Amino acid sequence: MKLLTYEVDGKERVGVLSRDEAWVCPISAAGMDYRTMKELIRECGPSELEMLNYISGKDPSEIKGAVPLADVRVLAPVPEPDQDVICLGINYLSHAKEAAKFEKEAFEKPEQAIYFAKRVNRAVDPEGGISAHRDLTSQLDYEAELAVIIKKDAFRISREQVRDYVFGYTVLNDVSAREVQTGHKQWYFGKSLDGFTPMGPWILTADSVEFPPKLAIQSRVNGELRQDSNTELLIHGIEEVICELSSGMTLKSGTIIATGTPSGVGMGFDPPRFLVPGDVVECTIEGIGTLKNTVVE
Ligand code: MG
């Protein structure tokens, strides 16, 4: 099942995508009045999810408020996260190698997970613009990533319990300004500029896919395949990461964890191939969907 945030008549709503992905049904059709996805994630129980799943399979003409997908503006599923996104750095071996080469460092497989934060004041719509920030960077880069969304507050949970705490998955482009990222000792600034986090197009609920998910992940720039991998190749997997972080900090409901990117980002090429205004970046994860974002001035 796919849940989305969308705008119709200037109002932000939460809905479920019909199985043929042609229609959006408002959650009000299932008797729910959550105003935001964050509220739905926190409050929605198994029976309500079942009801939404039922609605998604019904004939849309029988559902009050159903609108064709083509007639709505799809927003990021969580347009304004409550907290910074937690990111994994260097979490595919192939990317570890290209990143080491770019930074002229010796390649090392990270034994410990590399965590960093990404400020997201407002996530970019699945088809919105990536801000070029040309005054700050000439090394604008893309990173297709699987993002995990936490359902309920997680503290000191075991690896076996992790799956019960995952609400679902979405696609996230961890847009990066490389010289800003590496020029400072911490990556925070170079990862957190406004317009640097396309997310969506929706949330694939956890019950719709095996755990942990093994899904093809790809990116394209102007139609050319750049990244092509599988989420089963994470060095530090979802169970390990959530178990480790929760051992000392509460991962609150709605927390978004971006699990890292495979090789094929712009800095991995020789010479590097960074983004410029007008470039179209597509990030796709099998079974979830595609982000298609144009770089804008
Ligand atoms: Mg990343």
PDB file of C-alpha atoms and ligand atoms in Angstrom:
ATOM      1  CA  MET A   1       0.000   0.000   0.000  1.00  0.00           C
ATOM      2  CA  LYS A   2       1.173   3.497  -0.849  1.00  0.00           C
ATOM      3  CA  LEU A   3       0.324   6.518   1.275  1.00  0.00           C
ATOM      4  CA  LEU A   4       0.884  10.045   0.099  1.00  0.00           C
ATOM      5  CA  THR A   5       0.594  13.705   0.943  1.00  0.00           C
ATOM      6  CA  TYR A   6      -0.939  15.797  -1.804  1.00  0.00           C
ATOM      7  CA  GLU A   7      -2.395  19.172  -2.499  1.00  0.00           C
ATOM      8  CA  VAL A   8      -5.749  19.774  -4.076  1.00  0.00           C
ATOM      9  CA  ASP A   9      -7.579  23.122  -4.167  1.00  0.00           C
ATOM     10  CA  GLY A  10      -4.653  24.639  -2.251  1.00  0.00           C
ATOM     11  CA  LYS A  11      -5.131  22.293   0.705  1.00  0.00           C
ATOM     12  CA  GLU A  12      -2.671  19.694   1.941  1.00  0.00           C
ATOM     13  CA  ARG A  13      -4.237  16.262   2.406  1.00  0.00           C
ATOM     14  CA  VAL A  14      -3.241  12.725   3.217  1.00  0.00           C
ATOM     15  CA  GLY A  15      -4.396   9.890   1.018  1.00  0.00           C
ATOM     16  CA  VAL A  16      -3.908   6.398  -0.240  1.00  0.00           C
ATOM     17  CA  LEU A  17      -3.011   5.558  -3.807  1.00  0.00           C
ATOM     18  CA  SER A  18      -5.344   3.219  -5.698  1.00  0.00           C
ATOM     19  CA  ARG A  19      -3.783  -0.112  -6.675  1.00  0.00           C
ATOM     20  CA  ASP A  20      -3.618   0.898 -10.337  1.00  0.00           C
ATOM     21  CA  GLU A  21      -1.821   4.083  -9.217  1.00  0.00           C
ATOM     22  CA  ALA A  22      -4.213   6.233 -11.223  1.00  0.00           C
ATOM     23  CA  TRP A  23      -6.294   7.660  -8.355  1.00  0.00           C
ATOM     24  CA  VAL A  24      -5.794   9.242  -4.965  1.00  0.00           C
ATOM     25  CA  CYS A  25      -8.350   8.481  -2.258  1.00  0.00           C
ATOM     26  CA  PRO A  26      -8.483  10.789   0.764  1.00  0.00           C
ATOM     27  CA  ILE A  27      -8.150   9.039   4.119  1.00  0.00           C
ATOM     28  CA  SER A  28     -11.494  10.628   5.060  1.00  0.00           C
ATOM     29  CA  ALA A  29     -13.037   7.943   2.810  1.00  0.00           C
ATOM     30  CA  ALA A  30     -11.849   5.454   5.435  1.00  0.00           C
ATOM     31  CA  GLY A  31     -13.345   7.559   8.228  1.00  0.00           C
ATOM     32  CA  MET A  32     -10.035   9.087   9.319  1.00  0.00           C
ATOM     33  CA  ASP A  33      -9.289  12.740   9.935  1.00  0.00           C
ATOM     34  CA  TYR A  34      -5.501  12.878  10.401  1.00  0.00           C
ATOM     35  CA  ARG A  35      -4.384  16.240   9.105  1.00  0.00           C
ATOM     36  CA  THR A  36      -0.827  15.249   8.319  1.00  0.00           C
ATOM     37  CA  MET A  37       1.176  12.145   7.482  1.00  0.00           C
ATOM     38  CA  LYS A  38       3.089  12.573  10.742  1.00  0.00           C
ATOM     39  CA  GLU A  39      -0.183  12.275  12.639  1.00  0.00           C
ATOM     40  CA  LEU A  40      -1.222   9.244  10.612  1.00  0.00           C
ATOM     41  CA  ILE A  41       2.127   7.520  11.217  1.00  0.00           C
ATOM     42  CA  ARG A  42       1.856   8.104  14.956  1.00  0.00           C
ATOM     43  CA  GLU A  43      -1.823   7.336  15.488  1.00  0.00           C
ATOM     44  CA  CYS A  44      -2.860   4.814  12.850  1.00  0.00           C
ATOM     45  CA  GLY A  45      -3.336   1.261  14.139  1.00  0.00           C
ATOM     46  CA  PRO A  46      -3.353  -2.070  12.299  1.00  0.00           C
ATOM     47  CA  SER A  47      -7.121  -2.097  11.731  1.00  0.00           C
ATOM     48  CA  GLU A  48      -7.013   1.399  10.240  1.00  0.00           C
ATOM     49  CA  LEU A  49      -4.169   0.413   7.947  1.00  0.00           C
ATOM     50  CA  GLU A  50      -6.265  -2.548   6.886  1.00  0.00           C
ATOM     51  CA  MET A  51      -9.140  -0.211   6.100  1.00  0.00           C
ATOM     52  CA  LEU A  52      -6.882   2.019   3.991  1.00  0.00           C
ATOM     53  CA  ASN A  53      -5.619  -1.031   2.175  1.00  0.00           C
ATOM     54  CA  TYR A  54      -9.213  -2.036   1.475  1.00  0.00           C
ATOM     55  CA  ILE A  55     -10.003   1.433   0.116  1.00  0.00           C
ATOM     56  CA  SER A  56      -6.960   1.324  -2.168  1.00  0.00           C
ATOM     57  CA  GLY A  57      -8.365  -1.769  -3.859  1.00  0.00           C
ATOM     58  CA  LYS A  58     -11.900  -0.451  -4.353  1.00  0.00           C
ATOM     59  CA  ASP A  59     -13.328   1.065  -7.518  1.00  0.00           C
ATOM     60  CA  PRO A  60     -12.400   4.776  -7.155  1.00  0.00           C
ATOM     61  CA  SER A  61     -15.777   5.852  -8.562  1.00  0.00           C
ATOM     62  CA  GLU A  62     -17.325   4.485  -5.346  1.00  0.00           C
ATOM     63  CA  ILE A  63     -15.041   6.522  -3.117  1.00  0.00           C
ATOM     64  CA  LYS A  64     -16.027   9.997  -1.996  1.00  0.00           C
ATOM     65  CA  GLY A  65     -13.341  12.534  -2.770  1.00  0.00           C
ATOM     66  CA  ALA A  66     -11.237  10.274  -4.995  1.00  0.00           C
ATOM     67  CA  VAL A  67      -9.365  12.298  -7.605  1.00  0.00           C
ATOM     68  CA  PRO A  68      -7.195  11.281 -10.545  1.00  0.00           C
ATOM     69  CA  LEU A  69      -3.513  11.312  -9.592  1.00  0.00           C
ATOM     70  CA  ALA A  70      -2.873  13.510 -12.620  1.00  0.00           C
ATOM     71  CA  ASP A  71      -5.097  16.236 -11.108  1.00  0.00           C
ATOM     72  CA  VAL A  72      -3.245  16.657  -7.820  1.00  0.00           C
ATOM     73  CA  ARG A  73       0.122  18.027  -6.832  1.00  0.00           C
ATOM     74  CA  VAL A  74       1.991  15.274  -5.032  1.00  0.00           C
ATOM     75  CA  LEU A  75       4.058  16.604  -2.128  1.00  0.00           C
ATOM     76  CA  ALA A  76       6.837  14.882  -0.223  1.00  0.00           C
ATOM     77  CA  PRO A  77       5.103  12.325   2.035  1.00  0.00           C
ATOM     78  CA  VAL A  78       6.433  14.118   5.124  1.00  0.00           C
ATOM     79  CA  PRO A  79       6.855  17.662   3.793  1.00  0.00           C
ATOM     80  CA  GLU A  80       8.254  19.107   7.014  1.00  0.00           C
ATOM     81  CA  PRO A  81       9.933  16.497   9.210  1.00  0.00           C
ATOM     82  CA  ASP A  82       9.948  17.306  12.928  1.00  0.00           C
ATOM     83  CA  GLN A  83      13.646  16.576  13.220  1.00  0.00           C
ATOM     84  CA  ASP A  84      16.719  16.404  10.999  1.00  0.00           C
ATOM     85  CA  VAL A  85      16.921  13.323   8.796  1.00  0.00           C
ATOM     86  CA  ILE A  86      19.430  10.802  10.173  1.00  0.00           C
ATOM     87  CA  CYS A  87      21.760   9.774   7.349  1.00  0.00           C
ATOM     88  CA  LEU A  88      24.198   6.958   6.832  1.00  0.00           C
ATOM     89  CA  GLY A  89      27.455   7.922   5.120  1.00  0.00           C
ATOM     90  CA  ILE A  90      29.497   5.480   3.026  1.00  0.00           C
ATOM     91  CA  ASN A  91      27.067   2.589   3.440  1.00  0.00           C
ATOM     92  CA  TYR A  92      27.598   0.726   0.147  1.00  0.00           C
ATOM     93  CA  LEU A  93      31.092  -0.664  -0.545  1.00  0.00           C
ATOM     94  CA  SER A  94      31.032   0.561  -4.135  1.00  0.00           C
ATOM     95  CA  HIS A  95      30.386   4.134  -2.968  1.00  0.00           C
ATOM     96  CA  ALA A  96      33.038   3.853  -0.229  1.00  0.00           C
ATOM     97  CA  LYS A  97      35.610   3.271  -2.974  1.00  0.00           C
ATOM     98  CA  GLU A  98      34.573   6.170  -5.206  1.00  0.00           C
ATOM     99  CA  ALA A  99      34.290   8.567  -2.251  1.00  0.00           C
ATOM    100  CA  ALA A 100      37.801   7.682  -1.041  1.00  0.00           C
ATOM    101  CA  LYS A 101      39.148   8.296  -4.534  1.00  0.00           C
ATOM    102  CA  PHE A 102      37.462  11.696  -4.787  1.00  0.00           C
ATOM    103  CA  GLU A 103      38.808  12.779  -1.423  1.00  0.00           C
ATOM    104  CA  LYS A 104      42.245  11.294  -2.259  1.00  0.00           C
ATOM    105  CA  GLU A 105      42.140   9.123   0.810  1.00  0.00           C
ATOM    106  CA  ALA A 106      42.915   5.435   1.238  1.00  0.00           C
ATOM    107  CA  PHE A 107      39.834   3.255   0.821  1.00  0.00           C
ATOM    108  CA  GLU A 108      38.573   1.777   4.062  1.00  0.00           C
ATOM    109  CA  LYS A 109      35.483  -0.260   4.742  1.00  0.00           C
ATOM    110  CA  PRO A 110      33.778   1.543   7.614  1.00  0.00           C
ATOM    111  CA  GLU A 111      33.621  -0.882  10.530  1.00  0.00           C
ATOM    112  CA  GLN A 112      31.312   1.430  12.449  1.00  0.00           C
ATOM    113  CA  ALA A 113      28.318   3.066  10.833  1.00  0.00           C
ATOM    114  CA  ILE A 114      28.890   6.712   9.865  1.00  0.00           C
ATOM    115  CA  TYR A 115      25.954   8.796  11.035  1.00  0.00           C
ATOM    116  CA  PHE A 116      25.289  12.400  10.167  1.00  0.00           C
ATOM    117  CA  ALA A 117      22.307  14.736  10.145  1.00  0.00           C
ATOM    118  CA  LYS A 118      20.614  16.541   7.280  1.00  0.00           C
ATOM    119  CA  ARG A 119      18.433  19.544   8.022  1.00  0.00           C
ATOM    120  CA  VAL A 120      15.220  19.486   6.014  1.00  0.00           C
ATOM    121  CA  ASN A 121      13.204  22.657   6.579  1.00  0.00           C
ATOM    122  CA  ARG A 122      10.929  21.607   3.754  1.00  0.00           C
ATOM    123  CA  ALA A 123      11.342  18.505   1.609  1.00  0.00           C
ATOM    124  CA  VAL A 124      11.242  19.011  -2.145  1.00  0.00           C
ATOM    125  CA  ASP A 125       8.176  17.623  -3.962  1.00  0.00           C
ATOM    126  CA  PRO A 126       8.765  14.404  -5.918  1.00  0.00           C
ATOM    127  CA  GLU A 127       8.768  16.507  -9.098  1.00  0.00           C
ATOM    128  CA  GLY A 128       9.967  19.773  -7.562  1.00  0.00           C
ATOM    129  CA  GLY A 129      13.149  21.722  -8.183  1.00  0.00           C
ATOM    130  CA  ILE A 130      16.579  21.096  -6.666  1.00  0.00           C
ATOM    131  CA  SER A 131      18.120  24.461  -5.737  1.00  0.00           C
ATOM    132  CA  ALA A 132      21.511  24.950  -7.399  1.00  0.00           C
ATOM    133  CA  HIS A 133      22.957  27.424  -4.824  1.00  0.00           C
ATOM    134  CA  ARG A 134      25.502  28.552  -7.390  1.00  0.00           C
ATOM    135  CA  ASP A 135      26.858  31.167  -4.977  1.00  0.00           C
ATOM    136  CA  LEU A 136      27.940  28.372  -2.645  1.00  0.00           C
ATOM    137  CA  THR A 137      28.764  25.386  -4.825  1.00  0.00           C
ATOM    138  CA  SER A 138      29.992  24.293  -8.221  1.00  0.00           C
ATOM    139  CA  GLN A 139      30.007  20.664  -7.067  1.00  0.00           C
ATOM    140  CA  LEU A 140      26.302  19.891  -6.814  1.00  0.00           C
ATOM    141  CA  ASP A 141      25.695  16.146  -6.573  1.00  0.00           C
ATOM    142  CA  TYR A 142      22.903  13.588  -6.217  1.00  0.00           C
ATOM    143  CA  GLU A 143      22.563  10.472  -4.035  1.00  0.00           C
ATOM    144  CA  ALA A 144      19.633   8.070  -4.482  1.00  0.00           C
ATOM    145  CA  GLU A 145      18.743   6.490  -1.144  1.00  0.00           C
ATOM    146  CA  LEU A 146      16.210   4.249   0.538  1.00  0.00           C
ATOM    147  CA  ALA A 147      14.677   6.112   3.486  1.00  0.00           C
ATOM    148  CA  VAL A 148      13.101   4.287   6.421  1.00  0.00           C
ATOM    149  CA  ILE A 149      10.326   5.907   8.448  1.00  0.00           C
ATOM    150  CA  ILE A 150       9.880   5.002  12.102  1.00  0.00           C
ATOM    151  CA  LYS A 151       6.327   4.180  13.254  1.00  0.00           C
ATOM    152  CA  LYS A 152       6.507   4.430  17.031  1.00  0.00           C
ATOM    153  CA  ASP A 153       9.053   5.696  19.523  1.00  0.00           C
ATOM    154  CA  ALA A 154      11.926   3.220  19.597  1.00  0.00           C
ATOM    155  CA  PHE A 155      14.222   2.959  22.613  1.00  0.00           C
ATOM    156  CA  ARG A 156      16.491   0.046  23.420  1.00  0.00           C
ATOM    157  CA  ILE A 157      14.942  -2.323  20.948  1.00  0.00           C
ATOM    158  CA  SER A 158      16.517  -5.573  19.791  1.00  0.00           C
ATOM    159  CA  ARG A 159      17.324  -6.421  16.193  1.00  0.00           C
ATOM    160  CA  GLU A 160      14.384  -8.820  16.202  1.00  0.00           C
ATOM    161  CA  GLN A 161      12.014  -6.041  17.263  1.00  0.00           C
ATOM    162  CA  VAL A 162      13.130  -3.551  14.622  1.00  0.00           C
ATOM    163  CA  ARG A 163      10.603  -4.613  11.984  1.00  0.00           C
ATOM    164  CA  ASP A 164       7.720  -3.750  14.347  1.00  0.00           C
ATOM    165  CA  TYR A 165       8.989  -0.177  14.515  1.00  0.00           C
ATOM    166  CA  VAL A 166       9.224   0.467  10.786  1.00  0.00           C
ATOM    167  CA  PHE A 167       6.228   2.241   9.274  1.00  0.00           C
ATOM    168  CA  GLY A 168       7.424   2.212   5.693  1.00  0.00           C
ATOM    169  CA  TYR A 169       9.887   3.268   3.062  1.00  0.00           C
ATOM    170  CA  THR A 170      10.337   6.082   0.598  1.00  0.00           C
ATOM    171  CA  VAL A 171      12.913   7.399  -1.872  1.00  0.00           C
ATOM    172  CA  LEU A 172      15.187  10.263  -0.860  1.00  0.00           C
ATOM    173  CA  ASN A 173      17.751  12.176  -2.884  1.00  0.00           C
ATOM    174  CA  ASP A 174      20.513  13.259  -0.499  1.00  0.00           C
ATOM    175  CA  VAL A 175      21.576  16.227  -2.619  1.00  0.00           C
ATOM    176  CA  SER A 176      25.050  17.412  -1.603  1.00  0.00           C
ATOM    177  CA  ALA A 177      27.341  20.384  -2.227  1.00  0.00           C
ATOM    178  CA  ARG A 178      30.641  18.507  -2.233  1.00  0.00           C
ATOM    179  CA  GLU A 179      33.123  21.294  -1.562  1.00  0.00           C
ATOM    180  CA  VAL A 180      30.908  22.596   1.233  1.00  0.00           C
ATOM    181  CA  GLN A 181      30.483  19.075   2.609  1.00  0.00           C
ATOM    182  CA  THR A 182      34.212  18.286   2.671  1.00  0.00           C
ATOM    183  CA  GLY A 183      35.498  21.824   3.307  1.00  0.00           C
ATOM    184  CA  HIS A 184      34.039  21.738   6.782  1.00  0.00           C
ATOM    185  CA  LYS A 185      35.036  19.029   9.227  1.00  0.00           C
ATOM    186  CA  GLN A 186      31.383  18.012   9.551  1.00  0.00           C
ATOM    187  CA  TRP A 187      29.176  17.364   6.536  1.00  0.00           C
ATOM    188  CA  TYR A 188      26.117  19.082   8.005  1.00  0.00           C
ATOM    189  CA  PHE A 189      26.119  22.381   6.084  1.00  0.00           C
ATOM    190  CA  GLY A 190      26.890  20.876   2.676  1.00  0.00           C
ATOM    191  CA  LYS A 191      24.020  18.416   3.037  1.00  0.00           C
ATOM    192  CA  SER A 192      21.402  20.719   4.495  1.00  0.00           C
ATOM    193  CA  LEU A 193      20.856  23.601   2.081  1.00  0.00           C
ATOM    194  CA  ASP A 194      17.269  24.545   1.291  1.00  0.00           C
ATOM    195  CA  GLY A 195      15.941  22.574  -1.674  1.00  0.00           C
ATOM    196  CA  PHE A 196      18.394  19.692  -1.117  1.00  0.00           C
ATOM    197  CA  THR A 197      15.995  16.910  -0.135  1.00  0.00           C
ATOM    198  CA  PRO A 198      13.595  15.579  -2.744  1.00  0.00           C
ATOM    199  CA  MET A 199      11.505  12.855  -1.079  1.00  0.00           C
ATOM    200  CA  GLY A 200       8.677  10.541  -2.145  1.00  0.00           C
ATOM    201  CA  PRO A 201       6.712  10.119  -4.239  1.00  0.00           C
ATOM    202  CA  TRP A 202       4.941   8.238  -1.442  1.00  0.00           C
ATOM    203  CA  ILE A 203       5.452   5.829   1.441  1.00  0.00           C
ATOM    204  CA  LEU A 204       5.386   2.119   0.705  1.00  0.00           C
ATOM    205  CA  THR A 205       4.054   0.619   3.923  1.00  0.00           C
ATOM    206  CA  ALA A 206       6.296  -1.921   5.640  1.00  0.00           C
ATOM    207  CA  ASP A 207       3.780  -4.755   5.256  1.00  0.00           C
ATOM    208  CA  SER A 208       4.006  -4.461   1.458  1.00  0.00           C
ATOM    209  CA  VAL A 209       7.590  -5.678   1.162  1.00  0.00           C
ATOM    210  CA  GLU A 210       9.909  -8.259   2.678  1.00  0.00           C
ATOM    211  CA  PHE A 211      12.033  -7.230   5.626  1.00  0.00           C
ATOM    212  CA  PRO A 212      14.652  -6.028   5.235  1.00  0.00           C
ATOM    213  CA  PRO A 213      13.747  -4.883   1.716  1.00  0.00           C
ATOM    214  CA  LYS A 214      15.875  -6.066  -1.193  1.00  0.00           C
ATOM    215  CA  LEU A 215      15.011  -3.580  -3.905  1.00  0.00           C
ATOM    216  CA  ALA A 216      16.757  -2.311  -7.002  1.00  0.00           C
ATOM    217  CA  ILE A 217      17.897   1.296  -6.583  1.00  0.00           C
ATOM    218  CA  GLN A 218      18.883   3.501  -9.502  1.00  0.00           C
ATOM    219  CA  SER A 219      19.480   7.065 -10.498  1.00  0.00           C
ATOM    220  CA  ARG A 220      19.569   8.757 -13.881  1.00  0.00           C
ATOM    221  CA  VAL A 221      20.733  12.167 -14.970  1.00  0.00           C
ATOM    222  CA  ASN A 222      19.122  13.469 -18.154  1.00  0.00           C
ATOM    223  CA  GLY A 223      18.038   9.896 -18.839  1.00  0.00           C
ATOM    224  CA  GLU A 224      21.529   8.382 -18.461  1.00  0.00           C
ATOM    225  CA  LEU A 225      21.818   5.582 -15.896  1.00  0.00           C
ATOM    226  CA  ARG A 226      24.280   6.625 -13.183  1.00  0.00           C
ATOM    227  CA  GLN A 227      23.579   4.511 -10.096  1.00  0.00           C
ATOM    228  CA  ASP A 228      22.378   0.920 -10.283  1.00  0.00           C
ATOM    229  CA  SER A 229      22.438  -1.255  -7.184  1.00  0.00           C
ATOM    230  CA  ASN A 230      20.256  -3.039  -4.652  1.00  0.00           C
ATOM    231  CA  THR A 231      19.292  -2.122  -1.095  1.00  0.00           C
ATOM    232  CA  GLU A 232      20.378  -5.574   0.082  1.00  0.00           C
ATOM    233  CA  LEU A 233      23.971  -4.330  -0.307  1.00  0.00           C
ATOM    234  CA  LEU A 234      23.871  -1.917   2.647  1.00  0.00           C
ATOM    235  CA  ILE A 235      27.011  -2.370   4.756  1.00  0.00           C
ATOM    236  CA  HIS A 236      25.127  -1.477   7.928  1.00  0.00           C
ATOM    237  CA  GLY A 237      21.583  -2.752   7.464  1.00  0.00           C
ATOM    238  CA  ILE A 238      18.300  -1.411   8.791  1.00  0.00           C
ATOM    239  CA  GLU A 239      18.150  -3.799  11.757  1.00  0.00           C
ATOM    240  CA  GLU A 240      21.671  -3.002  12.877  1.00  0.00           C
ATOM    241  CA  VAL A 241      21.257   0.761  12.478  1.00  0.00           C
ATOM    242  CA  ILE A 242      17.927   1.090  14.279  1.00  0.00           C
ATOM    243  CA  CYS A 243      18.988  -1.302  17.036  1.00  0.00           C
ATOM    244  CA  GLU A 244      22.269   0.577  17.566  1.00  0.00           C
ATOM    245  CA  LEU A 245      20.817   4.097  17.542  1.00  0.00           C
ATOM    246  CA  SER A 246      17.924   3.131  19.792  1.00  0.00           C
ATOM    247  CA  SER A 247      20.362   1.695  22.329  1.00  0.00           C
ATOM    248  CA  GLY A 248      21.057   5.233  23.460  1.00  0.00           C
ATOM    249  CA  MET A 249      18.548   7.598  21.892  1.00  0.00           C
ATOM    250  CA  THR A 250      14.818   7.458  21.363  1.00  0.00           C
ATOM    251  CA  LEU A 251      13.991   7.363  17.673  1.00  0.00           C
ATOM    252  CA  LYS A 252      10.700   9.179  17.756  1.00  0.00           C
ATOM    253  CA  SER A 253       7.698   8.386  15.626  1.00  0.00           C
ATOM    254  CA  GLY A 254       8.162   9.950  12.203  1.00  0.00           C
ATOM    255  CA  THR A 255      11.968   9.792  12.312  1.00  0.00           C
ATOM    256  CA  ILE A 256      13.426   9.449   8.827  1.00  0.00           C
ATOM    257  CA  ILE A 257      16.622   7.480   8.291  1.00  0.00           C
ATOM    258  CA  ALA A 258      18.365   7.733   4.900  1.00  0.00           C
ATOM    259  CA  THR A 259      20.368   4.552   4.491  1.00  0.00           C
ATOM    260  CA  GLY A 260      23.154   5.733   2.187  1.00  0.00           C
ATOM    261  CA  THR A 261      23.845   5.698  -1.525  1.00  0.00           C
ATOM    262  CA  PRO A 262      25.540   3.282  -3.939  1.00  0.00           C
ATOM    263  CA  SER A 263      28.296   4.189  -6.413  1.00  0.00           C
ATOM    264  CA  GLY A 264      27.675   6.298  -9.499  1.00  0.00           C
ATOM    265  CA  VAL A 265      27.288   9.738  -7.945  1.00  0.00           C
ATOM    266  CA  GLY A 266      28.799  12.691  -9.815  1.00  0.00           C
ATOM    267  CA  MET A 267      31.991  12.845  -7.736  1.00  0.00           C
ATOM    268  CA  GLY A 268      32.673   9.191  -8.577  1.00  0.00           C
ATOM    269  CA  PHE A 269      33.425   9.965 -12.236  1.00  0.00           C
ATOM    270  CA  ASP A 270      36.810  11.042 -13.574  1.00  0.00           C
ATOM    271  CA  PRO A 271      36.483  13.896 -14.202  1.00  0.00           C
ATOM    272  CA  PRO A 272      33.535  14.398 -11.830  1.00  0.00           C
ATOM    273  CA  ARG A 273      30.134  15.079 -13.368  1.00  0.00           C
ATOM    274  CA  PHE A 274      28.345  17.554 -11.184  1.00  0.00           C
ATOM    275  CA  LEU A 275      24.851  18.909 -11.717  1.00  0.00           C
ATOM    276  CA  VAL A 276      24.031  22.215 -13.372  1.00  0.00           C
ATOM    277  CA  PRO A 277      20.715  24.068 -13.733  1.00  0.00           C
ATOM    278  CA  GLY A 278      18.453  22.332 -16.225  1.00  0.00           C
ATOM    279  CA  ASP A 279      19.690  18.823 -15.393  1.00  0.00           C
ATOM    280  CA  VAL A 280      16.952  16.319 -14.598  1.00  0.00           C
ATOM    281  CA  VAL A 281      17.710  13.812 -11.841  1.00  0.00           C
ATOM    282  CA  GLU A 282      15.622  10.694 -11.436  1.00  0.00           C
ATOM    283  CA  CYS A 283      15.951   8.418  -8.395  1.00  0.00           C
ATOM    284  CA  THR A 284      14.047   5.150  -8.511  1.00  0.00           C
ATOM    285  CA  ILE A 285      13.522   2.320  -6.066  1.00  0.00           C
ATOM    286  CA  GLU A 286      11.784  -0.800  -7.283  1.00  0.00           C
ATOM    287  CA  GLY A 287       8.286  -1.153  -5.859  1.00  0.00           C
ATOM    288  CA  ILE A 288       8.278   2.349  -4.376  1.00  0.00           C
ATOM    289  CA  GLY A 289       8.544   4.858  -7.219  1.00  0.00           C
ATOM    290  CA  THR A 290      10.570   7.601  -8.851  1.00  0.00           C
ATOM    291  CA  LEU A 291      11.609  11.122  -7.919  1.00  0.00           C
ATOM    292  CA  LYS A 292      12.096  13.353 -10.938  1.00  0.00           C
ATOM    293  CA  ASN A 293      13.652  16.679 -10.087  1.00  0.00           C
ATOM    294  CA  THR A 294      15.093  19.443 -12.230  1.00  0.00           C
ATOM    295  CA  VAL A 295      17.999  21.526 -10.994  1.00  0.00           C
ATOM    296  CA  VAL A 296      16.908  25.162 -10.846  1.00  0.00           C
ATOM    297  CA  GLU A 297      18.846  28.432 -10.414  1.00  0.00           C
TER     298      GLU A 297
HETATM  299 MG    MG B   1      23.882  10.197   1.407  1.00  0.00          MG
END
